[in-house]
C-alpha atoms as one frame of an Amber mdcrd trajectory, in Angstrom:
protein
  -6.818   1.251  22.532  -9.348   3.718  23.439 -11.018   4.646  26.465 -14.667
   5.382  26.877 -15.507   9.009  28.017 -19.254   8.778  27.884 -21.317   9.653
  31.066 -22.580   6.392  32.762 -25.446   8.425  33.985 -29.048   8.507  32.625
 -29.475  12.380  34.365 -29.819  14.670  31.759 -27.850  17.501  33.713 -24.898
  14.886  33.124 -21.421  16.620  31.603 -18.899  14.292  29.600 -15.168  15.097
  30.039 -13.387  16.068  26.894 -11.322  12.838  26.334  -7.597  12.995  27.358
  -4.724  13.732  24.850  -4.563  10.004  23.870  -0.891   9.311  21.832  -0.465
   6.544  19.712   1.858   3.605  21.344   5.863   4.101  20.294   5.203   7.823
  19.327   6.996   9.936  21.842   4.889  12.780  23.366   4.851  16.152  21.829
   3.667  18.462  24.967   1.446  21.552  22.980  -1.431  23.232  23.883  -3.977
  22.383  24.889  -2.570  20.634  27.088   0.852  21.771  26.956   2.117  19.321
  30.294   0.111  16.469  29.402   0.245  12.721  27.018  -1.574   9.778  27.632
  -0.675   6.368  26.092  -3.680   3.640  26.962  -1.825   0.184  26.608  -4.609
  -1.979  27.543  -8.346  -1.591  29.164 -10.624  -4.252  30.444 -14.275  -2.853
  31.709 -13.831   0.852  33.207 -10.019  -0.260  33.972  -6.993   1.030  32.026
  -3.492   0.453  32.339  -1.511   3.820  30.936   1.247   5.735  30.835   1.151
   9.458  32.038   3.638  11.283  30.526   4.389  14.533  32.491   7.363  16.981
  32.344   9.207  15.173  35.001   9.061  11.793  33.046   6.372   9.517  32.288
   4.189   7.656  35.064   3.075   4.171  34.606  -1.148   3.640  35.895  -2.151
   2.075  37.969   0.246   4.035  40.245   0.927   4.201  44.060   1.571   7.702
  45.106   3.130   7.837  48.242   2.228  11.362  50.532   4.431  14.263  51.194
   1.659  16.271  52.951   3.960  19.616  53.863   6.630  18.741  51.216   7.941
  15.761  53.295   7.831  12.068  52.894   7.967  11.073  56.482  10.268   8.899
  57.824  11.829   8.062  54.105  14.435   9.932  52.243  14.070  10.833  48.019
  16.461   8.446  47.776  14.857   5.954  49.377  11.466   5.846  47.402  13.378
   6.011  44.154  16.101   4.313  44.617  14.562   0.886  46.249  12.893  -2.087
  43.578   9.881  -2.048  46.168   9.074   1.148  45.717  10.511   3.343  42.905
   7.919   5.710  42.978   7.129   8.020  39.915   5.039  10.584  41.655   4.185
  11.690  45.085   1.391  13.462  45.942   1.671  17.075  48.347  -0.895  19.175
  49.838  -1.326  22.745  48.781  -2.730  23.882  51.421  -1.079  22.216  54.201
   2.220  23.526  52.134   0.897  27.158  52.248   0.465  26.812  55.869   3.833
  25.501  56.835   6.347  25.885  55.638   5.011  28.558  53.629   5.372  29.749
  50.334   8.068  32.135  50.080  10.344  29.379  51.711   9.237  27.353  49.087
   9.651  29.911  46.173  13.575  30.757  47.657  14.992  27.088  48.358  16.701
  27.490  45.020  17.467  30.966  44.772  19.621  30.457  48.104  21.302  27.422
  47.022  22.599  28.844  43.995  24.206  32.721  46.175  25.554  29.577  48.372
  27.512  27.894  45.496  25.151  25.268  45.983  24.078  24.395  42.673  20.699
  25.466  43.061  19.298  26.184  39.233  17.604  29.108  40.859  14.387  28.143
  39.563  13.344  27.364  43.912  10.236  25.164  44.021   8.778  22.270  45.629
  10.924  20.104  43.684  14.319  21.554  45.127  12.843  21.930  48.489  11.992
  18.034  48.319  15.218  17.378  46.907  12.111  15.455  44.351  13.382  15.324
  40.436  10.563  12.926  39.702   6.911  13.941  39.294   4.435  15.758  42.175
   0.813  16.231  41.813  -0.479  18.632  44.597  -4.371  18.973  45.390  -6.512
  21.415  47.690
């Protein structure tokens, strides 16, 4: 399957995407540059419609996709375990906020989350991040 990447508009000052890394089906992705974080396998398409899977660092994503929203690196009133762990949900992503995140709690907490587990004993990797401050091993997409 293929997907279409030409402009639907007549405007002259129209730009056309470069097409997304598209992988053949049963060939596992091979993450080089250009786009070093990035496969895309298209499985079926009907009109402008596609059903994919994203594969991303943090294992592969299934379209179309609810992402549920961890605005300052929180799901509210749910638990990781929760999302991933449930049939209903078993979400693959989540979606944060940069900004908001920058705001509160702020970066550096962010950066040393994991650098202060692991002096604890706590078996941090040390690496910090948004993923060990979520206590998140899946995917996160952040915008802003």
């Amino acid at each position: 399957s293929t997907c279409n990447t030409q402009s639907q508009s007549s405007s002259p000052a129209a730009v056309t995407a470069p097409p997304l890394p598209l992988t053949p089906e049963n060939t596992p992705p091979s993450f080089r540059p250009p786009h070093p974080a990035l496969a895309f396998h298209v499985h079926a398409t009907s009109h402008r419609a596609r059903c994919a899977t994203l594969h991303l660092p943090h294992g592969p994503v299934s379209t179309p996709v609810f992402m549920p929203v961890g605005t300052k690196g929180t799901l509210k009133g749910l638990t990781p375990s929760d999302v991933t762990r449930s049939d209903a949900l078993n979400n693959q992503i989540l979606l944060a906020n940069t900004y908001h995140l920058a705001l509160q709690p702020g970066t550096e907490l962010i950066r040393d989350v994991g650098r202060k587990k692991e002096k604890k004993g706590g078996g941090g990797d040390g690496d910090g991040g948004l993923h060990e401050f979520m206590g998140w091993d899946r995917n996160i997409l952040t915008d802003s």
